[in-house]
Coordinates of C-alpha atoms in Angstrom, one line a residue:
M1 CA 0.0 0.0 0.0
R2 CA 2.9 2.3 0.7
K3 CA 3.9 2.0 -2.9
F4 CA 0.6 3.6 -3.9
R5 CA 0.6 6.3 -1.2
G6 CA 2.3 8.9 -3.4
F7 CA -0.1 8.1 -6.2
I8 CA -3.2 8.4 -3.9
I9 CA -2.0 11.8 -2.6
F10 CA -1.4 12.9 -6.2
M11 CA -4.9 11.8 -7.3
A12 CA -6.5 13.6 -4.3
A13 CA -4.7 16.8 -5.3
V14 CA -5.8 16.4 -8.9
L15 CA -9.4 15.8 -7.8
A16 CA -9.3 18.9 -5.6
A17 CA -7.9 21.0 -8.4
A18 CA -10.4 19.7 -10.9
M19 CA -13.3 20.6 -8.6
V20 CA -11.9 24.1 -8.3
A21 CA -11.3 24.3 -12.0
V22 CA -14.8 23.2 -13.1
P23 CA -15.7 26.4 -15.0
E24 CA -18.8 28.3 -13.9
T25 CA -19.1 29.8 -17.3
A26 CA -22.2 31.6 -18.3
A27 CA -24.5 29.1 -20.0
A28 CA -28.0 29.2 -21.3
K29 CA -30.3 29.5 -18.3
D30 CA -33.6 29.6 -20.2
A31 CA -36.0 26.7 -19.4
D32 CA -36.0 25.7 -23.1
G33 CA -32.2 25.7 -23.2
D34 CA -32.1 28.8 -25.4
V35 CA -29.5 31.5 -25.1
V36 CA -31.2 34.7 -23.7
I37 CA -29.9 38.1 -24.8
V38 CA -31.2 41.3 -23.3
I39 CA -30.6 44.4 -25.5
D40 CA -30.7 47.8 -23.7
A41 CA -31.3 50.9 -25.7
G42 CA -29.6 53.5 -23.5
H43 CA -31.4 56.6 -22.2
G44 CA -35.0 57.3 -23.3
G45 CA -38.0 59.3 -22.2
H46 CA -37.1 62.4 -20.4
D47 CA -33.4 61.5 -20.8
P48 CA -32.3 62.2 -24.4
G49 CA -28.6 61.3 -23.8
S50 CA -26.1 63.3 -25.8
Q51 CA -27.1 65.3 -28.9
A52 CA -25.5 64.9 -32.3
V53 CA -24.0 67.9 -34.1
T54 CA -26.9 67.4 -36.5
G55 CA -29.4 67.8 -33.7
A56 CA -30.4 64.1 -33.4
N57 CA -30.9 62.7 -29.9
E58 CA -28.8 59.8 -28.7
K59 CA -31.8 58.0 -27.3
D60 CA -33.4 57.7 -30.7
C61 CA -30.1 56.4 -32.3
N62 CA -29.8 53.8 -29.5
L63 CA -33.3 52.5 -30.0
A64 CA -33.0 52.3 -33.8
I65 CA -29.8 50.2 -33.4
A66 CA -31.4 48.0 -30.7
L67 CA -34.5 47.3 -32.8
A68 CA -32.3 46.4 -35.7
M69 CA -30.1 44.1 -33.6
K70 CA -33.2 42.3 -32.2
E71 CA -34.7 41.9 -35.7
E72 CA -31.5 40.3 -36.9
L73 CA -31.0 38.0 -33.9
C74 CA -34.6 36.8 -34.1
K75 CA -33.8 35.1 -37.4
Y76 CA -31.7 32.6 -35.5
S77 CA -32.7 29.5 -33.7
G78 CA -31.8 28.7 -30.1
V79 CA -32.0 32.3 -28.9
K80 CA -34.5 34.5 -27.2
V81 CA -34.1 38.2 -27.5
Y82 CA -35.6 40.9 -25.2
L83 CA -35.5 44.7 -25.1
T84 CA -35.3 46.7 -21.8
R85 CA -37.3 49.3 -23.6
S86 CA -39.1 49.0 -27.0
D87 CA -40.2 52.6 -27.3
D88 CA -39.4 56.0 -26.0
E89 CA -39.5 55.1 -22.3
W90 CA -36.9 55.6 -19.5
L91 CA -35.9 53.3 -16.7
T92 CA -33.1 53.3 -14.2
N93 CA -29.8 51.6 -14.8
M94 CA -30.5 49.3 -11.8
G95 CA -33.8 48.5 -13.4
R96 CA -32.2 47.6 -16.7
A97 CA -29.8 45.2 -14.9
M98 CA -32.7 43.7 -12.9
V99 CA -34.6 43.1 -16.2
A100 CA -31.7 41.0 -17.4
G101 CA -31.6 39.2 -14.1
S102 CA -35.3 38.5 -14.0
L103 CA -35.1 37.0 -17.5
K104 CA -32.1 34.9 -16.6
A105 CA -30.1 36.4 -19.4
D106 CA -26.9 35.1 -20.7
F107 CA -25.8 38.6 -21.8
L108 CA -26.9 42.2 -21.2
I109 CA -25.7 44.5 -24.0
S110 CA -26.3 48.2 -23.5
L111 CA -26.2 50.3 -26.7
H112 CA -25.1 53.9 -26.6
N113 CA -23.4 56.6 -28.7
N114 CA -20.6 58.7 -27.3
S115 CA -20.0 62.4 -27.0
G116 CA -16.8 64.4 -26.3
S117 CA -14.8 66.9 -28.3
S118 CA -15.2 67.4 -32.0
T119 CA -12.0 65.4 -32.6
N120 CA -13.0 62.3 -30.7
S121 CA -14.3 59.6 -33.0
G122 CA -14.9 55.9 -33.3
C123 CA -16.5 53.0 -31.4
T124 CA -15.5 51.6 -28.0
A125 CA -16.9 49.0 -25.6
Y126 CA -16.7 48.7 -21.9
R127 CA -16.2 45.3 -20.3
S128 CA -16.4 44.2 -16.6
L129 CA -13.5 44.3 -14.2
N130 CA -15.0 41.2 -12.3
P131 CA -12.4 38.4 -12.8
Y132 CA -15.2 35.8 -13.3
Y133 CA -16.8 37.9 -16.1
S134 CA -13.8 39.7 -17.5
E135 CA -12.9 37.2 -20.2
S136 CA -16.5 36.7 -21.5
T137 CA -17.2 40.4 -21.6
E138 CA -13.8 41.2 -23.2
R139 CA -14.6 38.7 -26.0
M140 CA -18.1 40.0 -26.7
C141 CA -16.8 43.6 -26.7
R142 CA -13.9 42.7 -29.1
L143 CA -16.3 40.9 -31.5
I144 CA -18.6 43.9 -31.6
T145 CA -16.0 46.6 -32.0
D146 CA -14.3 44.6 -34.8
N147 CA -17.6 44.3 -36.6
L148 CA -18.3 48.0 -36.2
A149 CA -14.8 48.8 -37.6
A150 CA -15.7 46.7 -40.7
L151 CA -18.4 49.4 -41.3
G152 CA -15.7 52.0 -41.6
I153 CA -15.9 53.2 -38.0
R154 CA -12.6 53.8 -36.2
N155 CA -12.0 51.0 -33.6
G156 CA -11.3 52.6 -30.2
G157 CA -11.0 49.1 -28.6
V158 CA -12.2 47.6 -25.3
L159 CA -12.1 49.7 -22.2
T160 CA -12.7 49.3 -18.4
R161 CA -13.6 51.9 -15.8
P162 CA -13.1 51.1 -12.1
S163 CA -15.4 52.3 -9.4
T164 CA -14.3 55.4 -7.5
Q165 CA -15.9 54.0 -4.3
Y166 CA -15.2 50.2 -4.2
D167 CA -12.0 48.4 -5.1
G168 CA -12.5 45.9 -8.0
E169 CA -16.0 47.1 -8.7
D170 CA -17.2 48.5 -12.1
Y171 CA -17.9 52.2 -12.4
Y172 CA -21.0 51.9 -14.6
T173 CA -24.1 50.9 -12.7
L174 CA -25.5 48.8 -15.5
I175 CA -22.3 46.7 -15.7
G176 CA -21.8 46.4 -12.0
E177 CA -25.4 45.6 -11.1
G178 CA -25.7 43.3 -14.1
I179 CA -22.8 41.3 -12.8
R180 CA -24.3 41.4 -9.3
V181 CA -27.4 39.5 -10.6
G182 CA -25.2 37.0 -12.4
V183 CA -25.4 38.4 -16.0
P184 CA -22.3 39.3 -18.1
S185 CA -22.9 42.9 -19.0
I186 CA -21.2 45.4 -21.4
I187 CA -21.7 48.9 -22.8
V188 CA -21.2 49.6 -26.5
E189 CA -20.5 53.2 -27.7
H190 CA -21.0 53.0 -31.5
C191 CA -19.6 56.4 -32.5
F192 CA -19.1 60.0 -31.3
L193 CA -22.2 62.1 -32.1
S194 CA -20.0 65.1 -31.3
N195 CA -17.8 64.3 -34.3
E196 CA -19.1 65.6 -37.7
G197 CA -17.9 62.5 -39.5
D198 CA -19.3 60.0 -37.1
A199 CA -22.6 61.9 -36.7
A200 CA -22.9 62.0 -40.5
L201 CA -22.8 58.2 -40.6
L202 CA -25.6 57.6 -38.1
T203 CA -27.8 60.7 -38.4
N204 CA -29.2 62.9 -41.2
A205 CA -28.7 66.6 -41.7
D206 CA -32.3 67.3 -40.5
G207 CA -31.7 65.7 -37.1
T208 CA -33.3 62.3 -37.8
V209 CA -31.7 58.9 -37.5
N210 CA -30.1 57.4 -40.5
N211 CA -32.0 54.1 -40.3
E212 CA -29.8 52.4 -43.0
M213 CA -26.7 52.8 -40.9
A214 CA -28.6 52.0 -37.7
K215 CA -29.6 48.7 -39.3
K216 CA -26.0 48.0 -40.3
M217 CA -24.8 48.7 -36.7
G218 CA -27.5 46.6 -35.2
A219 CA -26.6 43.8 -37.6
A220 CA -22.9 44.1 -36.7
D221 CA -23.8 43.8 -33.0
A222 CA -26.1 40.8 -33.7
E223 CA -23.3 39.1 -35.7
A224 CA -21.0 39.3 -32.7
V225 CA -23.7 37.5 -30.5
V226 CA -24.0 34.9 -33.3
S227 CA -20.3 34.3 -33.4
Y228 CA -20.0 34.2 -29.6
F229 CA -22.7 31.6 -29.1
G230 CA -22.3 29.8 -32.4
L231 CA -25.9 30.4 -33.5
S232 CA -27.5 29.1 -36.7
R233 CA -30.2 30.7 -38.8
R234 CA -33.7 29.3 -38.4
T235 CA -34.7 27.5 -41.7
A236 CA -37.6 25.5 -42.9
K237 CA -38.7 23.8 -46.1
A238 CA -41.9 24.6 -48.1
D239 CA -42.7 20.9 -48.5
S240 CA -46.5 21.5 -47.7
Q241 CA -46.0 19.7 -44.3
S242 CA -43.5 21.8 -42.3
V243 CA -45.0 24.0 -39.5
V244 CA -42.9 26.7 -37.8
T245 CA -43.9 28.4 -34.6
L246 CA -42.6 32.0 -34.1
E247 CA -43.0 34.9 -31.7
R248 CA -43.9 38.2 -33.1
G249 CA -40.8 39.7 -34.7
G250 CA -39.2 36.3 -35.2
G251 CA -37.9 35.1 -38.6
V252 CA -37.3 32.0 -40.7
A253 CA -35.7 31.4 -44.1
V254 CA -38.0 29.1 -46.1
T255 CA -36.6 27.2 -49.1
V256 CA -38.1 25.2 -51.9
P257 CA -37.2 21.5 -51.5
D258 CA -34.7 20.1 -54.1
Y259 CA -34.6 23.3 -56.1
T260 CA -31.7 25.6 -56.9
G261 CA -33.2 27.8 -59.6
S262 CA -34.0 31.4 -59.3
G263 CA -37.5 31.5 -60.8
V264 CA -39.4 31.5 -57.4
T265 CA -42.2 33.8 -56.3
W266 CA -43.2 33.9 -52.7
Y267 CA -46.3 35.2 -50.9
S268 CA -48.1 35.0 -47.6
T269 CA -51.8 34.0 -47.3
E270 CA -52.1 36.2 -44.1
Q271 CA -50.1 39.5 -44.3
N272 CA -51.2 40.5 -40.8
T273 CA -49.6 37.3 -39.5
A274 CA -46.4 36.9 -41.4
V275 CA -44.8 38.6 -44.4
V276 CA -42.2 37.1 -46.8
D277 CA -39.6 38.7 -49.1
Q278 CA -38.7 37.4 -52.5
N279 CA -35.8 35.5 -51.0
G280 CA -38.1 33.4 -48.8
V281 CA -37.3 35.2 -45.6
V282 CA -40.3 35.3 -43.3
T283 CA -41.0 37.8 -40.6
A284 CA -43.8 37.3 -38.0
V285 CA -45.9 40.4 -37.5
G286 CA -49.0 39.3 -35.6
A287 CA -50.7 36.4 -33.8
G288 CA -52.3 33.8 -36.1
T289 CA -51.5 31.3 -38.8
A290 CA -50.3 31.9 -42.3
D291 CA -49.1 29.7 -45.2
I292 CA -45.9 30.9 -46.9
V293 CA -46.5 29.8 -50.5
Y294 CA -44.0 29.5 -53.4
K295 CA -44.7 29.3 -57.1
L296 CA -42.1 28.2 -59.7
D297 CA -41.9 29.4 -63.3
D298 CA -43.1 25.9 -64.4
G299 CA -46.3 26.2 -62.3
R300 CA -45.3 24.0 -59.3
T301 CA -46.3 25.3 -55.9
G302 CA -45.9 24.4 -52.2
Y303 CA -46.0 26.0 -48.8
C304 CA -44.8 26.1 -45.2
T305 CA -47.2 26.9 -42.4
V306 CA -46.1 29.6 -39.9
K307 CA -47.9 30.0 -36.6
V308 CA -47.3 33.2 -34.7
E309 CA -48.1 33.1 -30.9
Q310 CA -49.8 35.7 -28.9
P311 CA -47.1 37.4 -26.7
K312 CA -47.2 36.4 -23.1
A313 CA -46.0 38.4 -20.1
V314 CA -42.9 36.7 -18.7
A315 CA -41.2 39.0 -16.2
L316 CA -41.8 42.1 -14.0
T317 CA -39.1 44.5 -12.9
G318 CA -39.5 47.5 -10.6
C319 CA -37.7 50.9 -10.8
L320 CA -37.4 53.8 -8.5
D321 CA -35.4 57.0 -9.1
P322 CA -33.0 57.5 -7.5
T323 CA -31.9 53.9 -6.8
F324 CA -28.9 54.7 -4.5
Y325 CA -29.2 56.8 -1.4
E326 CA -26.1 58.3 0.2
S327 CA -27.8 59.6 3.4
M328 CA -30.2 58.1 5.9
A329 CA -32.4 61.2 5.6
D330 CA -32.7 60.6 1.8
F331 CA -33.4 56.9 2.3
N332 CA -36.1 57.6 4.8
A333 CA -37.7 60.0 2.5
I334 CA -38.3 57.4 -0.3
K335 CA -41.6 57.9 -1.9
I336 CA -42.9 54.4 -2.7
D337 CA -45.7 55.9 -4.7
K338 CA -43.1 57.0 -7.3
L339 CA -42.4 53.3 -8.1
F340 CA -43.0 52.1 -11.6
G341 CA -42.3 48.8 -13.3
F342 CA -41.7 47.2 -16.7
V343 CA -43.4 44.0 -18.0
S344 CA -41.3 41.9 -20.4
Y345 CA -43.2 39.9 -23.0
S346 CA -42.2 36.7 -24.8
D347 CA -41.8 38.6 -28.1
G348 CA -39.1 40.7 -26.6
S349 CA -41.1 43.9 -26.1
S350 CA -41.6 45.7 -22.8
V351 CA -44.3 47.9 -21.4
R352 CA -44.2 50.4 -18.6
V353 CA -46.8 49.7 -15.8
T354 CA -47.6 50.7 -12.3
P355 CA -47.4 47.8 -9.8
E356 CA -50.7 47.0 -8.1
I357 CA -49.1 45.7 -4.8
T358 CA -45.8 46.7 -3.3
G359 CA -44.0 44.9 -0.3
S360 CA -42.6 46.8 2.7
L361 CA -39.4 48.7 2.8
D362 CA -37.0 48.3 5.8
R363 CA -36.0 52.0 6.2
G364 CA -33.2 51.1 8.7
K365 CA -31.3 48.6 6.5
V366 CA -28.0 49.5 5.0
G367 CA -27.0 48.1 1.6
I368 CA -29.0 46.4 -1.1
Q369 CA -32.7 45.7 -0.4
D370 CA -35.3 44.0 -2.7
I371 CA -39.0 44.9 -2.4
A372 CA -41.5 42.5 -3.9
I373 CA -44.0 43.9 -6.4
K374 CA -46.9 42.5 -8.2
Y375 CA -48.8 43.3 -11.4
G376 CA -51.4 41.0 -12.9
G377 CA -50.2 37.4 -12.6
L378 CA -46.5 38.5 -12.3
T379 CA -44.3 39.0 -9.2
G380 CA -41.0 40.8 -9.5
F381 CA -38.7 43.0 -7.5
L382 CA -37.7 46.6 -7.0
R383 CA -34.0 46.9 -5.8
V384 CA -32.8 50.0 -3.9
C385 CA -29.5 50.6 -2.1
N386 CA -28.8 52.5 1.1
T387 CA -25.1 53.6 1.0
S388 CA -25.4 56.0 4.0
A389 CA -22.9 53.7 5.9
P390 CA -20.2 51.4 4.6
Y391 CA -21.2 48.0 3.3
V392 CA -19.5 45.3 1.2
P393 CA -21.0 44.9 -2.3
E394 CA -21.6 41.3 -3.2
V395 CA -23.5 39.2 -5.7
T396 CA -27.1 39.1 -4.4
L397 CA -30.4 37.5 -5.5
P398 CA -33.9 38.4 -4.3
Q399 CA -34.7 36.0 -1.5
S400 CA -38.5 35.8 -1.6
T401 CA -41.5 36.7 -3.8
D402 CA -43.9 36.6 -0.9
L403 CA -45.9 39.8 -0.5
P404 CA -47.4 41.0 2.8
P405 CA -50.9 42.3 3.0
Q406 CA -51.3 45.6 1.3
N407 CA -50.0 48.5 3.5
P408 CA -51.5 51.9 2.8
Q409 CA -48.4 53.6 4.2
E410 CA -46.0 51.8 1.8
S411 CA -48.0 50.6 -1.1
G412 CA -51.3 50.7 -2.9
T413 CA -53.0 50.4 -6.2
L414 CA -51.3 53.3 -7.9
S415 CA -52.7 55.2 -10.9
E416 CA -51.3 54.8 -14.3
S417 CA -49.6 57.6 -16.1
P418 CA -52.1 59.3 -18.4
N419 CA -50.2 58.4 -21.6
V420 CA -49.6 54.7 -20.7
N421 CA -52.0 52.0 -21.7
K422 CA -52.3 49.2 -19.3
P423 CA -51.4 45.9 -21.1
E424 CA -53.2 42.7 -20.9
I425 CA -51.3 40.3 -18.6
S426 CA -51.8 36.5 -19.0
P427 CA -53.0 35.2 -15.6
G428 CA -50.9 32.7 -13.6
V429 CA -47.6 33.7 -15.3
N430 CA -44.8 33.7 -12.7
P431 CA -41.1 34.0 -13.8
G432 CA -40.0 31.8 -10.9
S433 CA -38.2 32.1 -7.6
P434 CA -34.5 33.0 -7.7
A435 CA -34.0 30.8 -4.7
R436 CA -35.0 27.8 -6.8
E437 CA -32.7 28.9 -9.5
E438 CA -29.8 29.0 -7.0
K439 CA -30.6 25.4 -5.9
G440 CA -30.6 24.4 -9.6
D441 CA -27.1 25.9 -10.1
T442 CA -25.8 24.0 -7.0
A443 CA -27.2 20.7 -8.4
E444 CA -25.6 21.4 -11.7
K445 CA -22.2 21.9 -10.1
L446 CA -22.6 18.8 -8.0
V447 CA -23.2 16.8 -11.2
K448 CA -20.0 18.2 -12.7
Y449 CA -18.0 17.3 -9.6
V450 CA -19.4 13.8 -9.6
A451 CA -18.5 13.4 -13.3
V452 CA -15.0 14.6 -12.6
L453 CA -14.7 12.2 -9.7
L454 CA -15.9 9.2 -11.7
A455 CA -13.4 10.0 -14.5
L456 CA -10.5 10.2 -12.0
V457 CA -11.6 6.9 -10.3
F458 CA -11.6 5.2 -13.7
I459 CA -8.1 6.6 -14.4
A460 CA -6.9 5.3 -11.0
I461 CA -8.3 1.8 -11.7
V462 CA -6.5 1.7 -15.0
F463 CA -3.3 2.9 -13.5
I464 CA -3.4 0.4 -10.6
A465 CA -4.2 -2.5 -13.0
F466 CA -1.3 -1.5 -15.2
E467 CA 1.1 -1.1 -12.3
S468 CA 0.0 -4.5 -10.8
G469 CA 0.5 -6.2 -14.1
R470 CA 3.9 -4.6 -14.5
R471 CA 5.0 -5.8 -11.0
K472 CA 3.8 -9.4 -11.7
R473 CA 5.8 -9.5 -15.0
K474 CA 8.8 -8.2 -13.2
R475 CA 8.5 -11.0 -10.5
R476 CA 8.1 -13.7 -13.1
A477 CA 11.2 -12.4 -14.9
G478 CA 13.1 -12.5 -11.6
R479 CA 12.1 -16.1 -10.9
R480 CA 13.3 -17.2 -14.5
R481 CA 16.6 -15.6 -13.8

């Protein structure tokens, strides 16, 4: 046994190292196994962002790029794409990060355009300083900036910006808080709107957005995601049997079976459900069923059936401005009735709402605090942070979705903003408890460790068998001598 003691010690060390080395890489967390991408169009609403030298507002440029990026990504299979805002609305940076967390996103990509002196130009991207996420965010940033450079935009490279308050923390709230809820997060600055050359690429002389360039930028961002996750385009054959189910905004490339000619005409039987271009690329536009029909020059026809589902509410996130409070007086003065929320839908859109029920706020607690909120059949969280005293930032998840009885002092059925239409929420939809998600992650790690252990045990058995045979052969050779 002593002869194997060194080997046993060695194997134990290898096992311990393997357990530590099992990578906790960001993987698809969606229940269907799909990659989940959250696209954030920076600024919005009362916050226009920077202004281009042509007079265009950054918020409009950001949204145009975000919509184009989503449109392109929705043509791929194995991915779900969501927007933090799908129109001219504003939400807090904490809220944007919490949207990504509530959707269990694999990446949060915030789209912006820069401003500085008239001589500053080009694209840049900010990655996270967090050592666990630095490599993944660096790679995504690099892919995006390289793609934007291919459009003729100067490549300013990948940058980081450390917090001025906490060592090792990211300066930008969206990145730091995205990381805190377990989502790799980056910020992309597509060009400098303060530079005449850059601004002329993305905006028009009359102060509007150049949608053609916005689409190119959005497609460049989407292609980076495609490369990062190895996505494939969604395809189907018009064999008069295939049925494809899409969310609104989704796409699929339909082909004619066993045909390579060019004399093909396409049309949709229901234009309000799905439209198709002359290359057979289908885009879902509304709930229903449509046949995508082809006709060849020789008169042959066929079709593929496309079903477009009614969007369902999938997540609820709360926002309160401000989110961070540097004095106890300010924290105690929080007005819960200023709370608003965003509902995320399965088609990637989002709608601003006012929560119907709000949980209680612990006004004496320092650090991060999550307040449960409810709207329709959804339960979500509002996150606020009291920094009036020192605290150690750490990765945190909401602990409970339980809501106490309604408290008139802290909550209530609040009125909608006059210009906001209250959306229909599917009853019984609940995005799930983060506590259960954490247990699922632990189980997954345990499975990995067991797999590593079994592999090492097998190696050990093979080694011992080999070593035992070698010693037997040596003893037989000794007896012969």
